[in-house]
XYZ file of N, CA and C in Angstrom:
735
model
N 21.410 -8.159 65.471
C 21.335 -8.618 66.856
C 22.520 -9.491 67.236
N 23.174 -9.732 66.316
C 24.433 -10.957 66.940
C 25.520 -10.679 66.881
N 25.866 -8.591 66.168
C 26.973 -8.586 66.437
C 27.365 -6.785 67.052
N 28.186 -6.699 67.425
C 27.897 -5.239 68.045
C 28.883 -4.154 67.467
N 29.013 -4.240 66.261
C 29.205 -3.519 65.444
C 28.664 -2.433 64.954
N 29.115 -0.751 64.321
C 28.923 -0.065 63.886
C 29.277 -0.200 62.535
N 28.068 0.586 61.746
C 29.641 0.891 59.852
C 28.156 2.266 59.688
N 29.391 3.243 59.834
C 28.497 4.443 59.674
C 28.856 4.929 58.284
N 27.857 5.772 57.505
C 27.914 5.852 55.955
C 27.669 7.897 56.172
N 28.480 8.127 56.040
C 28.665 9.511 55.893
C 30.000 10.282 55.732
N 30.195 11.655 56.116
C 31.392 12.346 56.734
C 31.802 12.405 57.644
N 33.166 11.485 57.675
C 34.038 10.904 58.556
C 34.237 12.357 59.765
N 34.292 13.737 59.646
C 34.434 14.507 60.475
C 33.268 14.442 61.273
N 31.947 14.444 60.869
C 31.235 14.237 61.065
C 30.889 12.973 62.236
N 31.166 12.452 61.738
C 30.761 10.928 62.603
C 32.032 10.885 63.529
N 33.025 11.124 63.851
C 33.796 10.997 64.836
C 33.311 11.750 66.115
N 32.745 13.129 65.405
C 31.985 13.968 66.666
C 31.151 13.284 67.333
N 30.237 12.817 66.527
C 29.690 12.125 66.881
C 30.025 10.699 67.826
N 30.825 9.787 67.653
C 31.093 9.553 67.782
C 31.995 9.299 69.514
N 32.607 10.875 69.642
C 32.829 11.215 70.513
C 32.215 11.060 72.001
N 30.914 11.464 71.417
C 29.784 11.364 73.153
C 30.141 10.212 73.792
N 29.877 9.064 72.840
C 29.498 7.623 73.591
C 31.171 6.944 73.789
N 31.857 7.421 72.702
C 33.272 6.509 73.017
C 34.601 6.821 73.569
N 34.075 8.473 73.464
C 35.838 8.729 74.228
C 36.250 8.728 74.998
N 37.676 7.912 75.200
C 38.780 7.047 76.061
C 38.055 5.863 76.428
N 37.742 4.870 75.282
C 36.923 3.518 75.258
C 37.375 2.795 73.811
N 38.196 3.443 72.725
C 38.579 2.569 71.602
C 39.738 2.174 72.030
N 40.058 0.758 72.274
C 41.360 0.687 72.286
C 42.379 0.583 71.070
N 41.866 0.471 69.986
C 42.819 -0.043 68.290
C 42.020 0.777 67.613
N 42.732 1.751 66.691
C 41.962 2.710 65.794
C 42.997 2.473 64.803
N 42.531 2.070 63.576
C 42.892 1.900 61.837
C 42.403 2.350 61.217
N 43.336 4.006 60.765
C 42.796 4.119 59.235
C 43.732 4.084 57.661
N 43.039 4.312 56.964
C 43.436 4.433 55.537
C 42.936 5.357 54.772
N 43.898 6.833 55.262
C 42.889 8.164 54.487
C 43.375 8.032 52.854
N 43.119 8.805 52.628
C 43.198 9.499 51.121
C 45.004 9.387 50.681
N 46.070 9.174 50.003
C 47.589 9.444 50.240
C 47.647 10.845 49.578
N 46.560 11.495 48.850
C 47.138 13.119 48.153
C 48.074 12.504 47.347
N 47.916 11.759 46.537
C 48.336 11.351 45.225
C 48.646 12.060 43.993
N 47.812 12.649 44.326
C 47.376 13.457 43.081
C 46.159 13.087 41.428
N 45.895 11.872 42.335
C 45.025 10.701 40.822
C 43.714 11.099 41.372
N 42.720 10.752 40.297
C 41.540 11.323 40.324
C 40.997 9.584 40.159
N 40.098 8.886 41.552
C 39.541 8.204 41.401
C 37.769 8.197 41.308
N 37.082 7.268 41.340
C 36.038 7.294 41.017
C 35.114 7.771 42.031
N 35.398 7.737 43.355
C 33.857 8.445 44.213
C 35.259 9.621 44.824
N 36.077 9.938 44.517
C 36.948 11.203 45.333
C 38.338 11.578 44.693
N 38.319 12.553 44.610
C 39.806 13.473 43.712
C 41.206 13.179 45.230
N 41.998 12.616 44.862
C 42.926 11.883 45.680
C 44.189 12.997 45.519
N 43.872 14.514 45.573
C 44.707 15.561 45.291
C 44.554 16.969 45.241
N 44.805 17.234 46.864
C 44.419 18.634 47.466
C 45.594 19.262 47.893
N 45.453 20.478 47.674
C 46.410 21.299 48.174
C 47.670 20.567 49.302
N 48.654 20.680 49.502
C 49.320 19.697 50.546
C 48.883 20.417 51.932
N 49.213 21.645 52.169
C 48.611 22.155 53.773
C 47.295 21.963 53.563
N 46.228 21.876 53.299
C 44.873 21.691 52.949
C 44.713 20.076 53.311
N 45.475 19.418 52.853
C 45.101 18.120 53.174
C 45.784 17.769 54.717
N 47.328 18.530 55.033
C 47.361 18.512 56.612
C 46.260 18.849 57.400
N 45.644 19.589 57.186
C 44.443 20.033 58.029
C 43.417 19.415 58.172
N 43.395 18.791 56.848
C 42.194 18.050 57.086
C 42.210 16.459 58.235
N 43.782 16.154 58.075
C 43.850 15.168 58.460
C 44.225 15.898 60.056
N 45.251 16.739 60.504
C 44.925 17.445 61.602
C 43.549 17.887 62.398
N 42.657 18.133 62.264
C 41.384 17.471 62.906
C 41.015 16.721 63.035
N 40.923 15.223 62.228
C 40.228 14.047 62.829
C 41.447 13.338 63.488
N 42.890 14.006 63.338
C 43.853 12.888 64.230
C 43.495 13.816 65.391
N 43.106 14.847 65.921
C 42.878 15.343 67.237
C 41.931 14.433 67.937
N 40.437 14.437 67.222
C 39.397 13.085 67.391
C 39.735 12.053 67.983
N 40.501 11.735 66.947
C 40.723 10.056 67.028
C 41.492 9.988 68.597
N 42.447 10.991 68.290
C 43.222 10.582 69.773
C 42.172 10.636 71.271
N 41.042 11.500 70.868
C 40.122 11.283 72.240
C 39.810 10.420 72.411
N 39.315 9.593 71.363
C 38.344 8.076 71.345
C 39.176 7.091 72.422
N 41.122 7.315 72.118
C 41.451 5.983 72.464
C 41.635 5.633 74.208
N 41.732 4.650 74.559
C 41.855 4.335 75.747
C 43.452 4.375 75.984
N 43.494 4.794 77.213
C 44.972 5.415 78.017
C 45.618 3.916 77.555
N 45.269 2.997 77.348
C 46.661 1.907 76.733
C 46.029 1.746 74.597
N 45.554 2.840 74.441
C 45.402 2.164 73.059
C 46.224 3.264 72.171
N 46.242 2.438 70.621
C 47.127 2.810 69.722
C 46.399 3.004 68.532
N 46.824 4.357 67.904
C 46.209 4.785 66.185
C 47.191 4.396 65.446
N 47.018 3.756 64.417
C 47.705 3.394 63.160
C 47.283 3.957 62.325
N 47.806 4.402 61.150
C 47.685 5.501 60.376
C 48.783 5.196 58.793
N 47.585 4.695 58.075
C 48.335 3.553 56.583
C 48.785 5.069 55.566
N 49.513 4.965 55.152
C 50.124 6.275 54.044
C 51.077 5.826 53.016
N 51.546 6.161 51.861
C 52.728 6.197 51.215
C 53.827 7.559 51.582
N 54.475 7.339 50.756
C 55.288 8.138 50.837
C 55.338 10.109 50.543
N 53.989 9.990 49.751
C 53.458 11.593 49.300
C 53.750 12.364 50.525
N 52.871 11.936 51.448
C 52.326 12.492 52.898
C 52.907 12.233 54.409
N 53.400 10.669 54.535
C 53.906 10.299 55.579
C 54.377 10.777 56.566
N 55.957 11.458 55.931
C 56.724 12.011 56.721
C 56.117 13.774 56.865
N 55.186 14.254 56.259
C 54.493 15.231 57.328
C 53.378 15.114 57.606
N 52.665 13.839 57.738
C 51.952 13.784 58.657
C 52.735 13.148 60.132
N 53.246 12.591 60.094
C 54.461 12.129 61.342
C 54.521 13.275 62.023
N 55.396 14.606 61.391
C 55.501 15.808 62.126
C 53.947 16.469 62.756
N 52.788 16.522 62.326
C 51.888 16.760 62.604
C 51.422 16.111 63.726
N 51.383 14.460 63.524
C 50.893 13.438 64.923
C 52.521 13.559 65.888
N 53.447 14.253 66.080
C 54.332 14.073 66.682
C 53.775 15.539 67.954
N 53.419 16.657 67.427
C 52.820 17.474 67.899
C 51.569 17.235 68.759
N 50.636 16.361 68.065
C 49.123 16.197 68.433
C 49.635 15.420 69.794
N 49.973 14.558 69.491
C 50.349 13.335 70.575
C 51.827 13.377 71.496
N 52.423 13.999 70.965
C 54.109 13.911 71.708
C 54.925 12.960 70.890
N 56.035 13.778 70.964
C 57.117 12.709 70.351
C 56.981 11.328 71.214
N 56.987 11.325 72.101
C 57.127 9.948 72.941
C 56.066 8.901 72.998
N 54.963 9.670 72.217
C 54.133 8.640 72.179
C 54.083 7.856 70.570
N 55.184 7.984 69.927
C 55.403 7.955 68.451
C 55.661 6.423 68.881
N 55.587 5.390 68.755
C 55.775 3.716 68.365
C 56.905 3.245 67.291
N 56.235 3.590 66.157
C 56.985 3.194 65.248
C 56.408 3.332 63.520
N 56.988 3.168 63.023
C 56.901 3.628 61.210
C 56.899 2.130 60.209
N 55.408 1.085 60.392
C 55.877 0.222 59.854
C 55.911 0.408 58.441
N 57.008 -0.763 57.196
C 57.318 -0.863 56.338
C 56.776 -2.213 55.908
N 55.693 -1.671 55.546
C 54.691 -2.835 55.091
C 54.755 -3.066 53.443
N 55.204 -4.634 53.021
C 55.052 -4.763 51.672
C 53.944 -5.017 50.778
N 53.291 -3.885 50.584
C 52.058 -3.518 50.043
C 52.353 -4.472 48.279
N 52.802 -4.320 47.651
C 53.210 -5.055 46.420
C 53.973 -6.725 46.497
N 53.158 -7.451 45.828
C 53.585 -8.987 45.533
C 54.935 -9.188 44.713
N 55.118 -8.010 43.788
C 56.206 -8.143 42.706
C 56.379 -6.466 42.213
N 57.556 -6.515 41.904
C 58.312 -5.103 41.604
C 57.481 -4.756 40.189
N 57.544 -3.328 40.170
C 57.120 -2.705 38.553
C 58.261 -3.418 37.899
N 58.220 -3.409 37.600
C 59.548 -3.597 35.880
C 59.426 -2.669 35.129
N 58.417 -1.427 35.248
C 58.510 -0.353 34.608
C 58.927 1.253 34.938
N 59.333 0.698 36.507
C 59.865 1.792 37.168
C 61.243 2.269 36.840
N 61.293 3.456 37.030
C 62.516 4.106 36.291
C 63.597 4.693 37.219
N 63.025 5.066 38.782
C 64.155 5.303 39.643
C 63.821 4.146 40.923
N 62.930 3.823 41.546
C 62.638 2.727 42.372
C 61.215 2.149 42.269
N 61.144 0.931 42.473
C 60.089 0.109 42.319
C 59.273 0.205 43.682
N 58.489 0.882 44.158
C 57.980 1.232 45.279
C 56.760 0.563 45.444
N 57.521 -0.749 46.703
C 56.924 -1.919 46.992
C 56.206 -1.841 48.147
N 56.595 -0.961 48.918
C 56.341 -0.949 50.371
C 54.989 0.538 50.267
N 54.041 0.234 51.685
C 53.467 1.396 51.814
C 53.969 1.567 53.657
N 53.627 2.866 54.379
C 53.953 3.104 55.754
C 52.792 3.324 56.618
N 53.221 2.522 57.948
C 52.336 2.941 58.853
C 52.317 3.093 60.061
N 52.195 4.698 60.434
C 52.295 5.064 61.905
C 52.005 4.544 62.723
N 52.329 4.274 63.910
C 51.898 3.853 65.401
C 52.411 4.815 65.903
N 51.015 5.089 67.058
C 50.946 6.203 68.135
C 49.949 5.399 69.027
N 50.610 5.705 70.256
C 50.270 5.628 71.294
C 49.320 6.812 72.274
N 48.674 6.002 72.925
C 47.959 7.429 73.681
C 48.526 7.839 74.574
N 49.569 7.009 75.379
C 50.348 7.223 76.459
C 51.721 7.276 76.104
N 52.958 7.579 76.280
C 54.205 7.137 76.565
C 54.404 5.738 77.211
N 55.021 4.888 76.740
C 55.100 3.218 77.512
C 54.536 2.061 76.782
N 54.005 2.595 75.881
C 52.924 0.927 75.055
C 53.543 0.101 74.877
N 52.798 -0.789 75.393
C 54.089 -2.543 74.975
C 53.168 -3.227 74.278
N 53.627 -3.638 73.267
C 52.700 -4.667 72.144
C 52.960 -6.048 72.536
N 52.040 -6.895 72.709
C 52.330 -8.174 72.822
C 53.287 -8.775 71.868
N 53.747 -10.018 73.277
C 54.831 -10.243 72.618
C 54.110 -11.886 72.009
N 55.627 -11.794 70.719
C 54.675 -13.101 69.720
C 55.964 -14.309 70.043
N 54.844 -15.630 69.982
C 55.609 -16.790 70.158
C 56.893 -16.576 69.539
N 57.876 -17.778 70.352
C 59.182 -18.218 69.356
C 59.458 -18.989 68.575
N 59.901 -18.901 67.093
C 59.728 -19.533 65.957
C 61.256 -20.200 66.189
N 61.142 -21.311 65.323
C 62.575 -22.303 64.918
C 63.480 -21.305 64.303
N 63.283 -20.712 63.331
C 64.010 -20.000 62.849
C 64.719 -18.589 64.023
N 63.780 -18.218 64.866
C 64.574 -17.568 65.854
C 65.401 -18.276 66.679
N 65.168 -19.255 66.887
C 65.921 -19.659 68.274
C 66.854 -20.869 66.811
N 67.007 -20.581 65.718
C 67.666 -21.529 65.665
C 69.538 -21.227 65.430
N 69.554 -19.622 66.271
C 71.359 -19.637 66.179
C 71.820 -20.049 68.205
N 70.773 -20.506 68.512
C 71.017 -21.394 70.002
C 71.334 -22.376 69.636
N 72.506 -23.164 70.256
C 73.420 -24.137 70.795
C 73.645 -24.676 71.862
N 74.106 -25.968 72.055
C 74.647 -26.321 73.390
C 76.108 -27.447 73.205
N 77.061 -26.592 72.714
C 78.468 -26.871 72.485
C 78.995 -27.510 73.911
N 78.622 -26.904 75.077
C 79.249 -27.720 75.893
C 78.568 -28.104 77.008
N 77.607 -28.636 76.727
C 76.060 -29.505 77.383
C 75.912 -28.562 78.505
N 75.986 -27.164 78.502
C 75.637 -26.685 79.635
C 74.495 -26.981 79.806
N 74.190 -27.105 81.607
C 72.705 -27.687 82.200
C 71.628 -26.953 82.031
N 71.818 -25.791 81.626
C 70.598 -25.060 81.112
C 70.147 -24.891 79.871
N 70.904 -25.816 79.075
C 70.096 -25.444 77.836
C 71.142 -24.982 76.586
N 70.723 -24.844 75.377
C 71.402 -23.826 74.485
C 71.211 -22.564 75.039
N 72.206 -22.357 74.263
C 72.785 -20.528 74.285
C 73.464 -19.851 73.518
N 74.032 -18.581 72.885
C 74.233 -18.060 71.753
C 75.440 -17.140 73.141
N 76.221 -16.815 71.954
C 77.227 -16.013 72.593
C 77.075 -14.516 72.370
N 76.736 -14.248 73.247
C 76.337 -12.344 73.584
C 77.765 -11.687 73.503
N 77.316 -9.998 73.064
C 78.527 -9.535 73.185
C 78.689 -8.983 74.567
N 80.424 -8.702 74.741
C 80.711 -8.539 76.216
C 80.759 -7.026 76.151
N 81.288 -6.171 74.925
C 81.676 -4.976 74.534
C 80.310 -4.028 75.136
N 81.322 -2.701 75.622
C 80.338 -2.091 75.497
C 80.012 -1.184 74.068
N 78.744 -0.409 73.800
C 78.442 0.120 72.810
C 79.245 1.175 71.894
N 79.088 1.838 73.785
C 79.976 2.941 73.556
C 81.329 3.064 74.220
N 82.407 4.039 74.032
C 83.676 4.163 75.057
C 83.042 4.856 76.625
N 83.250 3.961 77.735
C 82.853 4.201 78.960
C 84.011 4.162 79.873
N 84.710 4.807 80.451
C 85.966 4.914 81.127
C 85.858 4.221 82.438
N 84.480 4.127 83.112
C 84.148 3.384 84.080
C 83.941 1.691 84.225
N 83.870 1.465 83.005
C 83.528 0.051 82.467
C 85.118 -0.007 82.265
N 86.437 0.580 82.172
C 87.471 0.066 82.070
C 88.148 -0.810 83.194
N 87.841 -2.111 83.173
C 88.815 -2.668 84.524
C 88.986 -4.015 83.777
N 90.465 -4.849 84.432
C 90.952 -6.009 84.377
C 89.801 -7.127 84.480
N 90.024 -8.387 84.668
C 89.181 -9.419 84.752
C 90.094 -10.482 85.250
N 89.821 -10.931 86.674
C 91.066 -12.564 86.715
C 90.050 -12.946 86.893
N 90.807 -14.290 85.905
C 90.197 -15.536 85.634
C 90.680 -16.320 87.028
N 89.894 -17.618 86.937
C 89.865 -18.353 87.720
C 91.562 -18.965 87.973
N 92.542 -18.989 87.160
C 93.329 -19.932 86.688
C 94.675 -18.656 87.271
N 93.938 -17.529 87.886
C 94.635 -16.200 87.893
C 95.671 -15.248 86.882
N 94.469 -16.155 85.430
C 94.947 -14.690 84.622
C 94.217 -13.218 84.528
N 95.201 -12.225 83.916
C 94.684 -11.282 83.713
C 93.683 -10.896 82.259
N 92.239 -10.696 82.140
C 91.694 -9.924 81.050
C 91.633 -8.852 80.281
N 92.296 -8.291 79.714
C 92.112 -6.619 79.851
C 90.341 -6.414 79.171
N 90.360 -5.141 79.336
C 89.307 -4.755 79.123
C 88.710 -4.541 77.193
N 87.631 -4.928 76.725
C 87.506 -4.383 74.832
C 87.640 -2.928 74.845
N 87.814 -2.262 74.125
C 88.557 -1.172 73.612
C 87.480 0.178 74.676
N 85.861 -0.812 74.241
C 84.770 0.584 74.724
C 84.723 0.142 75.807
N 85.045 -1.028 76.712
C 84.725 -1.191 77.873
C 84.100 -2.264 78.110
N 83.606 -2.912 78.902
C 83.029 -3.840 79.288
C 81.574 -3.663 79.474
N 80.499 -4.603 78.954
C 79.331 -3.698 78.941
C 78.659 -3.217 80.299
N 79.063 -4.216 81.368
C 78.705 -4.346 82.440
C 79.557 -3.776 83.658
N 79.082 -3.417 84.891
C 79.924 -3.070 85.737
C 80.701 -4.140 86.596
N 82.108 -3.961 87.292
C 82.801 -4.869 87.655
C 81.987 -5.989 88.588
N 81.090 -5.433 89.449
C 80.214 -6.204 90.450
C 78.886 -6.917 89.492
N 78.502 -6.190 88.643
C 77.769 -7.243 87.340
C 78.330 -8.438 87.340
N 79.753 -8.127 86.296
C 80.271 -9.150 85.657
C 80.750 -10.487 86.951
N 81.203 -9.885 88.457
C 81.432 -10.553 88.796
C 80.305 -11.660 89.626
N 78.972 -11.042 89.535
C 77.742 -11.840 89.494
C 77.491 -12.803 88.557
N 77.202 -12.287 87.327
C 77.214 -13.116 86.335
C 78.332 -14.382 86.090
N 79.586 -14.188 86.707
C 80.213 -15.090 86.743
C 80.219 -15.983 87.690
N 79.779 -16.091 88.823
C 79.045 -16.543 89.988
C 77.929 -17.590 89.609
N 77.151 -16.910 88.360
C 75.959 -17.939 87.871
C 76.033 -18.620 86.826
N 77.368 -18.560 86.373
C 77.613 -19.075 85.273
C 76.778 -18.186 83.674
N 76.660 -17.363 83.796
C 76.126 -16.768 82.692
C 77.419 -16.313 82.054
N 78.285 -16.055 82.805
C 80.051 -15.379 82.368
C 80.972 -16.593 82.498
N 81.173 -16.941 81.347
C 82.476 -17.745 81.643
C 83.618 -17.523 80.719
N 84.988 -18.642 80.539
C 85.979 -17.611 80.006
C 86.129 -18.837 79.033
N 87.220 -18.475 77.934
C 87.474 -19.482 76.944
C 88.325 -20.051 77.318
N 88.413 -21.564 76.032
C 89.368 -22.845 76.860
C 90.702 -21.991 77.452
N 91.429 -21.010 76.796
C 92.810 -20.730 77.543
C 92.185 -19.433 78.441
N 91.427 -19.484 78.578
C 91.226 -18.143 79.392
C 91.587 -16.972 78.974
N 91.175 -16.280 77.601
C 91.776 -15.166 76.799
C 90.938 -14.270 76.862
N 89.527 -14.518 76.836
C 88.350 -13.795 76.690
C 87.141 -14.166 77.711
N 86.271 -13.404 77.665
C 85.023 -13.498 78.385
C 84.162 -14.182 77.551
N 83.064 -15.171 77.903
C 81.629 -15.533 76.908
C 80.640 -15.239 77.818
N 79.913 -14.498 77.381
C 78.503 -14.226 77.779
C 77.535 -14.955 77.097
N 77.081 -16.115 77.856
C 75.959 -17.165 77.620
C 74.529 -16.442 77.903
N 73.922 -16.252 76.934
C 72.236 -16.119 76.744
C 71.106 -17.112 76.472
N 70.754 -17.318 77.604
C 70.235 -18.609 77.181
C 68.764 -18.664 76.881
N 68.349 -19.891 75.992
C 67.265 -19.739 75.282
C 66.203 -19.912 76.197
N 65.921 -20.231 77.474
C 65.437 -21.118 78.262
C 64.864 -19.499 78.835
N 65.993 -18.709 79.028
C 65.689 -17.038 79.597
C 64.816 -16.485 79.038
N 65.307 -16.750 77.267
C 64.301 -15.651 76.525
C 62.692 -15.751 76.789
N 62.453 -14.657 76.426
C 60.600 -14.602 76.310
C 60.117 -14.115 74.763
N 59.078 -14.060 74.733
C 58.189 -13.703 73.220
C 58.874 -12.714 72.716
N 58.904 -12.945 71.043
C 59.674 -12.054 70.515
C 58.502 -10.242 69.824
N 58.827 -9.262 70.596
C 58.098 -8.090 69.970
C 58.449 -8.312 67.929
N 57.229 -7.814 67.677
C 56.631 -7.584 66.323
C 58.081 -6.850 65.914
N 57.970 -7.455 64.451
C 58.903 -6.770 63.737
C 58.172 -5.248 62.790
N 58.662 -4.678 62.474
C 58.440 -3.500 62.115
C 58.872 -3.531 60.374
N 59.242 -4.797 60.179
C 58.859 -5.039 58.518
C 58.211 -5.936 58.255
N 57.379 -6.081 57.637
C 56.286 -6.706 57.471
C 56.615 -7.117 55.846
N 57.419 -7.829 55.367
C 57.821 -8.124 54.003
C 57.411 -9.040 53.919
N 56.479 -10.058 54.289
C 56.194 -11.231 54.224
C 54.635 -11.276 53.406
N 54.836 -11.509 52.414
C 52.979 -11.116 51.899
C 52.483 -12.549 52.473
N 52.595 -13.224 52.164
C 51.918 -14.849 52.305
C 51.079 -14.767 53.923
N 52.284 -13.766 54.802
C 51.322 -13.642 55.898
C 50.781 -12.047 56.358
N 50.913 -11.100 55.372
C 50.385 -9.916 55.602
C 49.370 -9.439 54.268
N 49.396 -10.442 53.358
C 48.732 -9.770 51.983
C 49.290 -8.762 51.691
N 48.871 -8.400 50.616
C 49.082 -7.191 49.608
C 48.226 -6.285 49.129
């Protein structure tokens, strides 16, 4: 009576059908941890089936599962390395490439084999899929250690700030233009371009987010800490002390 929980004791194909009537597009977080097709023979189940045999099997209940979830929810899906990368191709189909999230690299092991002979395989993987295209995971507070390559070298009034790059990524022929400085020198442009367009940069310099160095040689793009917001989840999870093992 005090808590509204299910824990159903049967076959998981089974009970999802089930399942189905009352909940689908109403789970928002679905976690599992199937079988990895190992090939080891444990005590209530043989952990080693045919490899297309075991796609299939897991190809029907990821069809399931994806009904259950709600238009903003996400399946995670725990694996090693046996299976991973084709079950990926399988949920890339079920769901769309675009609803693929990400592949975390979770450090499942506290300490390396010492008896391993080509790699010490520390980490296990785990899918995120989305039901939609667009999922945004909350974002997590800011730690000291993030914000601690912010500065305030020259007491600007807003705060520390870290020096952004000005470059663009790629070579952009449109991003090629001069820059006068205040002092009416000329800038030329970094090799790929400037990341921004001329009416950008000359905004940003307007608000002081763009300013130039003591001789006026270069551009600094000030990012300031005061701007940032919550930092999205990292996608390695190497930290046992706060993820276990």
């Amino acid at each position: 009576d005090s808590f509204d929980n299910i824990l159903i004791h049967g076959d998981n194909l089974l009970s999802l059908k089930a399942l189905e009537q009352e909940f689908a597009g109403k789970v928002k977080c679905i976690y599992i941890d199937p079988p990895f097709n190992t090939g080891q023979a444990f005590e209530h189940y043989e952990d080693g089936v045919e490899h297309s045999l075991w796609l299939s099997l897991m190809r029907d209940r990821i069809q399931l599962l994806r009904e259950l979830l709600t238009i903003d929810g996400t399946l995670w899906v725990h694996l090693d390395d046996n299976e991973v990368h084709y079950l990926k191709v399988v949920m890339d189909e079920i769901f769309g490439r675009k609803c693929f999230v990400t592949s975390v690299a979770w450090r499942a092991a506290d300490s390396s084999n010492n008896d391993a002979k080509q790699f010490s395989i520390d980490h296990n993987s785990i899918l995120v899929y989305s039901r939609e295209p667009g999922w945004l995971s909350y974002a997590l507070p800011r730690t000291e250690e993030s914000n601690a390559h912010y500065s305030n070298p020259d007491n600007d009034p807003r705060g520390p700030w870290f020096q952004g790059n000005v470059s663009s990524p790629h070579p952009r022929e449109n991003l090629q233009f001069d820059i006068t400085t205040p002092s009416g020198k000329r800038i030329a442009p970094p090799h790929n371009g400037w990341r921004w367009s001329h009416e950008l940069v000359d905004e940003k310099i307007a608000k002081g987010q763009i300013t130039c160095s003591e001789y006026e040689s270069r551009l600094i793009d000030k990012t300031c800490l005061a701007d940032q917001k919550g930092l999205a989840p990292s996608s390695n999870w190497h930290d046992v002390k706060q993820t276990g093992h």
